[in-house]
PDB file of C-alpha atoms in Angstrom:
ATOM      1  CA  UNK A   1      17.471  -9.889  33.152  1.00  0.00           C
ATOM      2  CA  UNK A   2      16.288  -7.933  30.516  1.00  0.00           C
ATOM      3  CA  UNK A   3      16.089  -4.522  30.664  1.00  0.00           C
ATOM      4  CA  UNK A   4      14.908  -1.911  28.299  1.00  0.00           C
ATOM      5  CA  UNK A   5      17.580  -0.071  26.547  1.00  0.00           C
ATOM      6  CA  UNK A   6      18.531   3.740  27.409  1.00  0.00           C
ATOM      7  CA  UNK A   7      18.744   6.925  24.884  1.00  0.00           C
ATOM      8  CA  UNK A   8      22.559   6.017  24.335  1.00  0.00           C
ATOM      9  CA  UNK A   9      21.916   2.130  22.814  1.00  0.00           C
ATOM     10  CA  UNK A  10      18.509   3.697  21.629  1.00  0.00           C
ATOM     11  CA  UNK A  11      20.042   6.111  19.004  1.00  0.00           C
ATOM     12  CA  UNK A  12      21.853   3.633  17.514  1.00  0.00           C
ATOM     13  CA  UNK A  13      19.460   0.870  17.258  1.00  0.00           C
ATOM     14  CA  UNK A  14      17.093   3.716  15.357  1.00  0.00           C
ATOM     15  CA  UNK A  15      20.091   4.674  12.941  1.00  0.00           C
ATOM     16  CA  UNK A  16      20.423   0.972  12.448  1.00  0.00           C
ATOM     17  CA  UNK A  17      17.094   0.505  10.972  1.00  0.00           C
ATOM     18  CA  UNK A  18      17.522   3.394   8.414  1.00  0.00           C
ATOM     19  CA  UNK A  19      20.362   0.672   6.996  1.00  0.00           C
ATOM     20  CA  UNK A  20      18.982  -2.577   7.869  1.00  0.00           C
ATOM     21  CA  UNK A  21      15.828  -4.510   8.554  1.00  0.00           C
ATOM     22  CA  UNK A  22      15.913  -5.274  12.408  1.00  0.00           C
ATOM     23  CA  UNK A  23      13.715  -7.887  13.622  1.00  0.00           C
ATOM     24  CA  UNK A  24      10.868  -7.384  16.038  1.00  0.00           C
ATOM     25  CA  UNK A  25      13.370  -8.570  19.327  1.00  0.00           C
ATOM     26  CA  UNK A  26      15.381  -5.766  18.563  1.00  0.00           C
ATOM     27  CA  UNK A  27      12.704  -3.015  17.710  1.00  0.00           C
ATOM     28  CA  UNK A  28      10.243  -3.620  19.640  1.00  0.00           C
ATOM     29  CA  UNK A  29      12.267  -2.910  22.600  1.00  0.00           C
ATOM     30  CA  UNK A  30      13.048   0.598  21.021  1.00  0.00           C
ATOM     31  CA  UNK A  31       9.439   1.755  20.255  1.00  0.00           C
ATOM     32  CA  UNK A  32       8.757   0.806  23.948  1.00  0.00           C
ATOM     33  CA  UNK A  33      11.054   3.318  24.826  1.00  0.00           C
ATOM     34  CA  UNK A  34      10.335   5.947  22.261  1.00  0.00           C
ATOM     35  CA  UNK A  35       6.655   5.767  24.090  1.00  0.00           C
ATOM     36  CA  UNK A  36       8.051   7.184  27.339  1.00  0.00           C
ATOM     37  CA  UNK A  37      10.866   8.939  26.442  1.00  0.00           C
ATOM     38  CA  UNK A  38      10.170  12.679  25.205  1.00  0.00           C
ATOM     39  CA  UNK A  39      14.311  13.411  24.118  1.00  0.00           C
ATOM     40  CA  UNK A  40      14.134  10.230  22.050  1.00  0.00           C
ATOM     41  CA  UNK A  41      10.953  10.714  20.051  1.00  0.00           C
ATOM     42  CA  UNK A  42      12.466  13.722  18.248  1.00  0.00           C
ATOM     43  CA  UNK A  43      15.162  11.987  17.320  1.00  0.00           C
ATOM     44  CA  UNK A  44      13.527   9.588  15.433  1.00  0.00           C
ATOM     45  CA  UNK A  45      11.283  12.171  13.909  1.00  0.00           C
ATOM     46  CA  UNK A  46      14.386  13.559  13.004  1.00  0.00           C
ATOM     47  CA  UNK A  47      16.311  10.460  11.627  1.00  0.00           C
ATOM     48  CA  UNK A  48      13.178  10.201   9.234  1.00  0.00           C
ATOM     49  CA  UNK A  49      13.175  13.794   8.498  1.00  0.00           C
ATOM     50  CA  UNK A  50      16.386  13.963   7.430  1.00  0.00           C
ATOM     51  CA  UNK A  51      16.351  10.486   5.147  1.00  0.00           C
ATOM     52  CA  UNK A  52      13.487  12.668   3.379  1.00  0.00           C
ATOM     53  CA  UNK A  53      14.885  15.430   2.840  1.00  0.00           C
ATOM     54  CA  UNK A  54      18.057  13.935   1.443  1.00  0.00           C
ATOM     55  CA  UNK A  55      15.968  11.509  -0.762  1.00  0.00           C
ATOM     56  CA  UNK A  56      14.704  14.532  -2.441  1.00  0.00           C
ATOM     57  CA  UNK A  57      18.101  15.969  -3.690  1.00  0.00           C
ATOM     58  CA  UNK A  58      18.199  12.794  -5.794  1.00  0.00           C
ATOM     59  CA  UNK A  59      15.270  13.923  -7.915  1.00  0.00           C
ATOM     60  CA  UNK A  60      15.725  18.230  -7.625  1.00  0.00           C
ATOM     61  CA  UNK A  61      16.940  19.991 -10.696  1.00  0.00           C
ATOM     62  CA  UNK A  62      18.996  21.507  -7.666  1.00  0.00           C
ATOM     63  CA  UNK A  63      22.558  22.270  -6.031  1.00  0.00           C
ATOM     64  CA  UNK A  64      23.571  18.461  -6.059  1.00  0.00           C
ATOM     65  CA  UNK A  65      22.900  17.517  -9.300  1.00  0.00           C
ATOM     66  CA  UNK A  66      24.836  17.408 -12.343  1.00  0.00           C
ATOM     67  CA  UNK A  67      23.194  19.981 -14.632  1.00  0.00           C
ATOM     68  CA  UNK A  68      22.937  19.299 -18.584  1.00  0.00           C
ATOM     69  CA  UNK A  69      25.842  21.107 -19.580  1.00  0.00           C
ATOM     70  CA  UNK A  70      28.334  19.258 -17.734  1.00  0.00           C
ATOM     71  CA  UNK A  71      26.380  15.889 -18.503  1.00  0.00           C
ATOM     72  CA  UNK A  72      26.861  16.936 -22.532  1.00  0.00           C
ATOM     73  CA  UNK A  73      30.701  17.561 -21.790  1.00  0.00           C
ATOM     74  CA  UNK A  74      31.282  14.719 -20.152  1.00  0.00           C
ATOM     75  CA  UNK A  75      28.838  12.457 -22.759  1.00  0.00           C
ATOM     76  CA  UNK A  76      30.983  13.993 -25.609  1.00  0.00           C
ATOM     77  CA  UNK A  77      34.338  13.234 -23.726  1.00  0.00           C
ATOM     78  CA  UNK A  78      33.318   9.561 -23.233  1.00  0.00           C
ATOM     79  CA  UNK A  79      32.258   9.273 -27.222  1.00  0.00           C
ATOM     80  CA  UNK A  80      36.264  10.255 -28.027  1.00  0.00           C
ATOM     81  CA  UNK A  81      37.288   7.357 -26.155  1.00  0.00           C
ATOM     82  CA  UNK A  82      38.246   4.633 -28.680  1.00  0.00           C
ATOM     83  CA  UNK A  83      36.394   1.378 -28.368  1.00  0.00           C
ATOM     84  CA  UNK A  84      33.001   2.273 -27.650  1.00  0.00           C
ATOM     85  CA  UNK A  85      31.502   0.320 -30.625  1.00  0.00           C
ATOM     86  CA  UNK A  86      28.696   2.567 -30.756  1.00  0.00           C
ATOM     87  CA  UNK A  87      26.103   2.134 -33.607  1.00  0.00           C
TER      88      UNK A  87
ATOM     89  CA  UNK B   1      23.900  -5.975 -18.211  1.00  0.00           C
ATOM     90  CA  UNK B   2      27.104  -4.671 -21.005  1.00  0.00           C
ATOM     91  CA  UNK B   3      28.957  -2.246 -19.096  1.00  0.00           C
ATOM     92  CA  UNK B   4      28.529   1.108 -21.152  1.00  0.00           C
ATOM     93  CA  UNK B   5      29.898   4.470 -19.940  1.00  0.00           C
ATOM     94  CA  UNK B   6      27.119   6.225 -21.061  1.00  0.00           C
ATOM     95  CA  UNK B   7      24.959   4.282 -19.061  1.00  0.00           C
ATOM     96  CA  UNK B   8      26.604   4.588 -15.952  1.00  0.00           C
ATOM     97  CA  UNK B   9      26.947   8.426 -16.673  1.00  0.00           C
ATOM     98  CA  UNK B  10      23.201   7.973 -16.574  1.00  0.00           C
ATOM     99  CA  UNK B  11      22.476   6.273 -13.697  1.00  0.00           C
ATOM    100  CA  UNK B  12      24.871   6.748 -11.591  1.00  0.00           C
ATOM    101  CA  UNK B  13      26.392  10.300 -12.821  1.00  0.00           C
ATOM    102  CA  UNK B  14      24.287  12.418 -10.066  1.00  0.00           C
ATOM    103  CA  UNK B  15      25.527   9.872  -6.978  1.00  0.00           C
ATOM    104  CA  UNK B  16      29.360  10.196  -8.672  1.00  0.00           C
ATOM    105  CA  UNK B  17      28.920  14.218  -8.764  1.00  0.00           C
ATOM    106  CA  UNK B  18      27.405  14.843  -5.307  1.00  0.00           C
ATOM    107  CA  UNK B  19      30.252  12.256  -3.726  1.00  0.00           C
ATOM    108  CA  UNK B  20      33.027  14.341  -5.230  1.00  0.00           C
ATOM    109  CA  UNK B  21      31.218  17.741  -4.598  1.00  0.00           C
ATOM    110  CA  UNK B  22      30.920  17.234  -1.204  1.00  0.00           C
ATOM    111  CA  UNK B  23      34.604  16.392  -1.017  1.00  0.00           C
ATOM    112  CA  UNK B  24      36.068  19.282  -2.843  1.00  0.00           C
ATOM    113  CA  UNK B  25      33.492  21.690  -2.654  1.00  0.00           C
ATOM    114  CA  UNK B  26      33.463  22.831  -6.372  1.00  0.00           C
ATOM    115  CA  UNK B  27      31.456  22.382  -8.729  1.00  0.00           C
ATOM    116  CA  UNK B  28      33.746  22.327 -11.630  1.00  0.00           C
ATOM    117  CA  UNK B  29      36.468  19.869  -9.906  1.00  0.00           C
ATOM    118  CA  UNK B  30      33.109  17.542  -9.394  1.00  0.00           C
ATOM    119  CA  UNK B  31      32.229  17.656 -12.756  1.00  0.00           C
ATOM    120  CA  UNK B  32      35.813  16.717 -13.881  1.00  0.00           C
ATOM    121  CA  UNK B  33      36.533  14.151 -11.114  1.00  0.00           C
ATOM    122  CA  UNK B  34      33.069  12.743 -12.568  1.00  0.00           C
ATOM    123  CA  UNK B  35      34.458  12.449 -16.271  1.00  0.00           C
ATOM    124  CA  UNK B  36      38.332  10.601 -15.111  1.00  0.00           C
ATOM    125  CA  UNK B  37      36.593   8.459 -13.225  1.00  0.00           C
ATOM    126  CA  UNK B  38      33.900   7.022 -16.009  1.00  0.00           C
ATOM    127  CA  UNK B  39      37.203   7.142 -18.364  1.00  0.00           C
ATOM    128  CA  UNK B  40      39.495   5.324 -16.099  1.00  0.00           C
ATOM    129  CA  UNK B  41      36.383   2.996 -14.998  1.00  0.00           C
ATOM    130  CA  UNK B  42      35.924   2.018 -19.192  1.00  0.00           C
ATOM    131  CA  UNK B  43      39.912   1.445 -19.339  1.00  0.00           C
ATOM    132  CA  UNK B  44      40.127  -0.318 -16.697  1.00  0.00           C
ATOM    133  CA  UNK B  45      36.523  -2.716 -17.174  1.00  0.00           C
ATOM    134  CA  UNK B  46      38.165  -5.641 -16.980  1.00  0.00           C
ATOM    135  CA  UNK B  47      38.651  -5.176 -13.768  1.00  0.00           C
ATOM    136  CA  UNK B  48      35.241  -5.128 -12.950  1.00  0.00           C
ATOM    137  CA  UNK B  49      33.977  -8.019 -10.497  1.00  0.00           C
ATOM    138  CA  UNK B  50      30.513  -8.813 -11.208  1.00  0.00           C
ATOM    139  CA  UNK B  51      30.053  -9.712  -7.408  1.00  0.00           C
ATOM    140  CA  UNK B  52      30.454  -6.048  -7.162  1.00  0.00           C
ATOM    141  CA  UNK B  53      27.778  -3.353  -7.964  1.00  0.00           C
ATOM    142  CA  UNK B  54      28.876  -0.939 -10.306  1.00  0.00           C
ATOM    143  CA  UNK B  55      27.837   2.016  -8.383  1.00  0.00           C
ATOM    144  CA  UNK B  56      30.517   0.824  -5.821  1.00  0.00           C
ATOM    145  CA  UNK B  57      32.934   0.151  -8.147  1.00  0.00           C
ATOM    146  CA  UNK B  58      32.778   3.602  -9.692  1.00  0.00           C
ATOM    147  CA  UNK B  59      32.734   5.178  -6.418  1.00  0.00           C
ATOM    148  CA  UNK B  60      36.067   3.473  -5.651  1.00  0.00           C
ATOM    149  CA  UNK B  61      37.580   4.712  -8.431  1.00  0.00           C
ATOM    150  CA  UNK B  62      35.989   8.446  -7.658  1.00  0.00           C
ATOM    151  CA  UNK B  63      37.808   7.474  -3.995  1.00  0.00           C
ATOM    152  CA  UNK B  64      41.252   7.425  -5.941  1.00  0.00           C
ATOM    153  CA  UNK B  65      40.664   9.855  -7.871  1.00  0.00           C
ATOM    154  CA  UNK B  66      39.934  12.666  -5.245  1.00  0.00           C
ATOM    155  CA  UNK B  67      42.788  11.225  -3.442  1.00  0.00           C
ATOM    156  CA  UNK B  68      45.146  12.199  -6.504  1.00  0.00           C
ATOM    157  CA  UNK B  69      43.683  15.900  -7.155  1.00  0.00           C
ATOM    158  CA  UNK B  70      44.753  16.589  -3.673  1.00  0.00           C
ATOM    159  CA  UNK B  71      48.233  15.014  -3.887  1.00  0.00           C
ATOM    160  CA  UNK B  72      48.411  16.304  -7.179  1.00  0.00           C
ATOM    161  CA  UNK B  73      47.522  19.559  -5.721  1.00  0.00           C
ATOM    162  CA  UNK B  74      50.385  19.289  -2.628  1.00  0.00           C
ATOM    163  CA  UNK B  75      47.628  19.990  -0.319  1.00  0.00           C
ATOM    164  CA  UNK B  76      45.783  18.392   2.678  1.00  0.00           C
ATOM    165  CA  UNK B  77      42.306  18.512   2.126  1.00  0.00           C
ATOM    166  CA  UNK B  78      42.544  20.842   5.032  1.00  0.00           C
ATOM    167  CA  UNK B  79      43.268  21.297   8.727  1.00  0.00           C
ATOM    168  CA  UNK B  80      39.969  20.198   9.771  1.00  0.00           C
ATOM    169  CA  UNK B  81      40.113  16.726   7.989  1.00  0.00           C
ATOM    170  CA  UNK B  82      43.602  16.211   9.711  1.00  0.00           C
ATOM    171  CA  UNK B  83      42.816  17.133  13.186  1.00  0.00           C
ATOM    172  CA  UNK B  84      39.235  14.780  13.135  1.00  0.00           C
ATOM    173  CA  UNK B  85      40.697  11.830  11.432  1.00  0.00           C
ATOM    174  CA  UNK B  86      43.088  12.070  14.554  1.00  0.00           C
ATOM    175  CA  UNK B  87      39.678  11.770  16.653  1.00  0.00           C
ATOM    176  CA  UNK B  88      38.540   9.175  14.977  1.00  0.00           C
ATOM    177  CA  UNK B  89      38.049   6.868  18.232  1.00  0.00           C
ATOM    178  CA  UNK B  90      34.352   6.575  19.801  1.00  0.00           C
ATOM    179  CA  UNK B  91      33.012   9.841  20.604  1.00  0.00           C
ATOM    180  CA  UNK B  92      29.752   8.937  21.991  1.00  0.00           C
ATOM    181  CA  UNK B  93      30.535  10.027  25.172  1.00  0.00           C
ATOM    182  CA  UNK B  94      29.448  13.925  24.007  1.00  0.00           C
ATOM    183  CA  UNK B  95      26.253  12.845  23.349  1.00  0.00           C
ATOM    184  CA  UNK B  96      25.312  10.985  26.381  1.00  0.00           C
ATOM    185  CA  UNK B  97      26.377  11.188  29.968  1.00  0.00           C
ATOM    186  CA  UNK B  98      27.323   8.122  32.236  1.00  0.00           C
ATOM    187  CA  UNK B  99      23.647   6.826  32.515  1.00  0.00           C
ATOM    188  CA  UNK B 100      23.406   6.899  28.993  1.00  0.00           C
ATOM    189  CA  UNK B 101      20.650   9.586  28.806  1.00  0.00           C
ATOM    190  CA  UNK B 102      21.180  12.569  25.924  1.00  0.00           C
ATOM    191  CA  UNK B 103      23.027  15.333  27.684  1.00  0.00           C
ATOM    192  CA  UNK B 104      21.551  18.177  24.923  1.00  0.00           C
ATOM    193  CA  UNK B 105      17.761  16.936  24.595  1.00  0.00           C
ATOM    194  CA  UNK B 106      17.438  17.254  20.309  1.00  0.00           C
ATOM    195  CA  UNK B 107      15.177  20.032  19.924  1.00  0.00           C
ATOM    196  CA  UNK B 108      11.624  20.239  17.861  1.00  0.00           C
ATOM    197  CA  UNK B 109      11.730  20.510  14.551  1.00  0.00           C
ATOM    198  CA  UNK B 110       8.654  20.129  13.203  1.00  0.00           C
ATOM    199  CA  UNK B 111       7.936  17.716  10.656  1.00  0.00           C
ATOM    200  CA  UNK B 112       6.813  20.000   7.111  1.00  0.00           C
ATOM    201  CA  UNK B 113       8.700  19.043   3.877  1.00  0.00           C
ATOM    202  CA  UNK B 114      10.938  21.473   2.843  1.00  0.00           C
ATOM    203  CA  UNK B 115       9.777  23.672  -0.247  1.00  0.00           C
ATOM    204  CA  UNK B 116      12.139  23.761  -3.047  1.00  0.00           C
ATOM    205  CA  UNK B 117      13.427  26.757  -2.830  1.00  0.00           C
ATOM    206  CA  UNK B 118      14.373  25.931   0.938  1.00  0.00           C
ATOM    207  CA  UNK B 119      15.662  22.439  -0.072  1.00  0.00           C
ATOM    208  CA  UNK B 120      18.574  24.776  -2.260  1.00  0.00           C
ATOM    209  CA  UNK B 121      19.261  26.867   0.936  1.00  0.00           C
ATOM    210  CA  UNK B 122      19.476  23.475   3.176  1.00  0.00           C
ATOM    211  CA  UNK B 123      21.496  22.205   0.949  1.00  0.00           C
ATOM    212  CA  UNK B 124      24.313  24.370   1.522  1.00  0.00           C
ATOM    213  CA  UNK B 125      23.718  24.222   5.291  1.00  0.00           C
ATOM    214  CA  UNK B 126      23.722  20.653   4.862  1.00  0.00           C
ATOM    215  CA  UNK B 127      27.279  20.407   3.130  1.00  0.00           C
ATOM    216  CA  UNK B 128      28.782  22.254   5.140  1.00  0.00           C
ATOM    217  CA  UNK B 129      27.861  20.206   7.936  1.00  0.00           C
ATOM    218  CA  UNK B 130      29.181  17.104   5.889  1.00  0.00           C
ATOM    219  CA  UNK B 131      32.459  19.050   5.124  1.00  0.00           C
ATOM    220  CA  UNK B 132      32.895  19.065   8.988  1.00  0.00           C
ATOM    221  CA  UNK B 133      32.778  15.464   9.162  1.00  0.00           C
ATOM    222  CA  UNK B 134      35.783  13.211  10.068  1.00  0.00           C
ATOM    223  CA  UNK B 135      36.825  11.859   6.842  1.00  0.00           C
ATOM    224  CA  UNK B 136      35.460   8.247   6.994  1.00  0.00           C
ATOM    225  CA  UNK B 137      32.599   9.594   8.450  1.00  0.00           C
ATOM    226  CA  UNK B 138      32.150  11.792   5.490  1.00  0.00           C
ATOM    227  CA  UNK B 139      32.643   8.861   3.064  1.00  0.00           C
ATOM    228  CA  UNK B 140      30.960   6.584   4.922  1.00  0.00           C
ATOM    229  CA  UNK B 141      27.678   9.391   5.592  1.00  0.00           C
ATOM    230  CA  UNK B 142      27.801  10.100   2.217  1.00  0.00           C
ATOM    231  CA  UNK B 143      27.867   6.705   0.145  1.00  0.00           C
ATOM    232  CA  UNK B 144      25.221   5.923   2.324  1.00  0.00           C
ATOM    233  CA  UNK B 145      22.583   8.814   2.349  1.00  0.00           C
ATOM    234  CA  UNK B 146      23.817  10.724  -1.020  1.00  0.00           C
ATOM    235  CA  UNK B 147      25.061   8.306  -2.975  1.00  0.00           C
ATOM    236  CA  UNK B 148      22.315   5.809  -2.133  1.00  0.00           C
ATOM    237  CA  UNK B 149      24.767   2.972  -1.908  1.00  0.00           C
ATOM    238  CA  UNK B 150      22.989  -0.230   0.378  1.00  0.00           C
ATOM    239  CA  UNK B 151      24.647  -0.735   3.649  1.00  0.00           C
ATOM    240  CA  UNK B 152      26.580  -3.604   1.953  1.00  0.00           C
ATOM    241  CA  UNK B 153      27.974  -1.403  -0.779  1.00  0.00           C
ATOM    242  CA  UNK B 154      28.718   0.940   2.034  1.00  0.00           C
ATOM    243  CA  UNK B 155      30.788  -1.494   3.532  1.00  0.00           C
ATOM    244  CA  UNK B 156      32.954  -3.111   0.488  1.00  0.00           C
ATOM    245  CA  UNK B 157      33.886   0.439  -0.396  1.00  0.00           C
ATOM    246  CA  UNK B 158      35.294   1.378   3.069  1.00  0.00           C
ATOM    247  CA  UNK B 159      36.406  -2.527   3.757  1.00  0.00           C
ATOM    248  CA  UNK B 160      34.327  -2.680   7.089  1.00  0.00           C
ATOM    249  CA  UNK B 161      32.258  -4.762   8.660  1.00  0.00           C
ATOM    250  CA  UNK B 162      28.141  -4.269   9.041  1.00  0.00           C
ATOM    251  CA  UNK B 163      28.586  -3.630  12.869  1.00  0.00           C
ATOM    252  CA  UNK B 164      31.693  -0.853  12.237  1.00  0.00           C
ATOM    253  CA  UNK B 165      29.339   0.900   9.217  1.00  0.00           C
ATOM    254  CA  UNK B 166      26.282   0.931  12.032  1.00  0.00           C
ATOM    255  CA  UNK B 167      28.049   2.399  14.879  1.00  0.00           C
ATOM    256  CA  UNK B 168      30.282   4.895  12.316  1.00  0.00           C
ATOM    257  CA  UNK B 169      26.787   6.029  10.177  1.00  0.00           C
ATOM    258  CA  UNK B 170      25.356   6.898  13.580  1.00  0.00           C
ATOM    259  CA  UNK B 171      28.222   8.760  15.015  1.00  0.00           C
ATOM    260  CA  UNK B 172      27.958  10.697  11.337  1.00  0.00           C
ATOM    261  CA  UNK B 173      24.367  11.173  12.038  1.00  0.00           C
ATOM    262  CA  UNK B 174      24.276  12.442  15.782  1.00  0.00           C
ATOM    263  CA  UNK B 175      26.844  15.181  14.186  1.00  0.00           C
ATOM    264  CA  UNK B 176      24.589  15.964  11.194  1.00  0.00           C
ATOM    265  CA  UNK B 177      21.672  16.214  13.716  1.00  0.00           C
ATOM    266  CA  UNK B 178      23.188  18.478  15.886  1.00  0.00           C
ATOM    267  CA  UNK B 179      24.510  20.623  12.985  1.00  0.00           C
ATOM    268  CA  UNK B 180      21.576  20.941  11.453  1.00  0.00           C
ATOM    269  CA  UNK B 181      19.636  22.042  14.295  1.00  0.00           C
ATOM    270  CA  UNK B 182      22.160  24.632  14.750  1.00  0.00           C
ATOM    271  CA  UNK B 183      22.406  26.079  11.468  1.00  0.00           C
ATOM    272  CA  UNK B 184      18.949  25.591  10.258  1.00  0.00           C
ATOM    273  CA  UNK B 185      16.115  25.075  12.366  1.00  0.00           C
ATOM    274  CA  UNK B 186      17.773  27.098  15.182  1.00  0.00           C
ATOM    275  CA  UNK B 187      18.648  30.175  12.601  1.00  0.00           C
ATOM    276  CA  UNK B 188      15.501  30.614  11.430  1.00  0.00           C
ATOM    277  CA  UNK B 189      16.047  30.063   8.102  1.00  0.00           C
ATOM    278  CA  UNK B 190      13.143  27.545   8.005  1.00  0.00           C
ATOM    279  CA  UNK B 191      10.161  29.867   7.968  1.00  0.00           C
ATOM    280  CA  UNK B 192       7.028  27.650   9.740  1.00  0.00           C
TER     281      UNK B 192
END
């Protein structure tokens, strides 16, 4: 008997694709349910949303980056350390 | 590839720095937790295992690291990490009721990028929501989605298997997701 799965085994077969490929037997299932379900549908809007939006910290001259002073500190730290046959 | 500390400074300095900001919450104490480990990662290179990235590899050592500065320091990260590692067991069971349907619909958002001056305010909404995190969630939520390791990276540097990192990376994100909501979208801070 297969049934389709509910909201409970549905969230976490959509946070499994954001860290794996899933095969069509195992995702097809869940965009069948994201059709008729309205409390899932966000949730997968937001899953994406939020992948985004963290993506985009990598690249920001922002909050979560190191900025160029510390990189220069830390550069000229690692350039003391003996060993570093540098040319 | 010739393992060079400069290099990894380079590519892998920002994932290092946001790891170890998000666990201390300091700028500074990132930056320096960022320098030991590329030091003690160049001292110790033999160690390296090639079967290992080096991303994961330096975020192991960052692991140890922040684990000294707060022994060093005497000091529990803090209450909160203490009490949720204790709660570490499946939690699901606040998200969905006995049928298995959500038992707080998630809420609209709408679906607009964030400008980038509102990507710097969500940021520190968004830490703080990671800071509430039971600790191997934390890790785990944060080697994955800030640190950019893969899922199998993920998994070597907590020592779990693919099926505990799935079910543990969605447990971290129904809490983001909820937190979030609360303390963005529901705030107002997002103008739309």
């Amino acid at each position: 008997m297969m049934g389709l799965p509910n909201c409970r085994e549905v969230s976490l077969l959509l946070s499994e694709e954001q860290d794996q490929p899933t095969p069509p037997r195992r995702s097809l299932p869940v965009r069948i349910h994201l059709l008729i379900c309205k409390a899932c549908r966000p949730y997968a809007r937001q899953l994406d949303w939020l992948r985004r939006t963290l993506r985009r910290l990598d690249h920001a001259h922002g909050p979560a980056t190191l900025d160029a002073a510390a990189r220069d500190r830390i550069l000229a730290r690692l350039r003391e350390e003996p060993d570093q046959h540098r040319p | 590839m010739d393992l060079d500390p400069e290099r990894w400074l380079t590519e892998h300095g920002d994932a290092l720095f946001r790891f170890a900001l998000l666990r201390t919450s300091r700028r500074d104490i990132a930056e320096d937790l960022v320098q030991e480990t590329l030091l003690a990662a160049w001292r110790s290179r033999d160690g390296f295992r090639r079967d290992s990235s080096e991303r994961t590899w330096l975020v192991g050592i960052l692991k140890n690291k922040i684990r000294d500065h707060y022994r060093d320091q005497g000091q529990q990260e803090n209450l909160a990490t203490r009490i949720a590692a204790d709660g570490e067991q499946d939690d699901l069971d606040r998200w969905f009721d006995d049928t298995g349907h959500w038992r707080i619909r998630p809420a609209r958002w709408g679906s607009d990028p964030l400008t980038q001056v509102e990507l710097e305010a969500f940021w520190l909404v968004l830490s703080d929501c990671i800071e509430a995190l039971p600790e191997r969630l934390r890790d785990g939520f944060i080697a994955r989605e800030l640190s950019a390791l893969t899922s199998r990276e993920v998994c070597e540097l907590l020592k779990i298997s693919d099926n505990n990192l799935y079910v543990l990376l969605h447990r971290a994100r129904l809490r983001i997701r909820e937190c979030v909501e609360n303390g963005w979208f529901k705030k107002g801070e997002r103008r739309s």
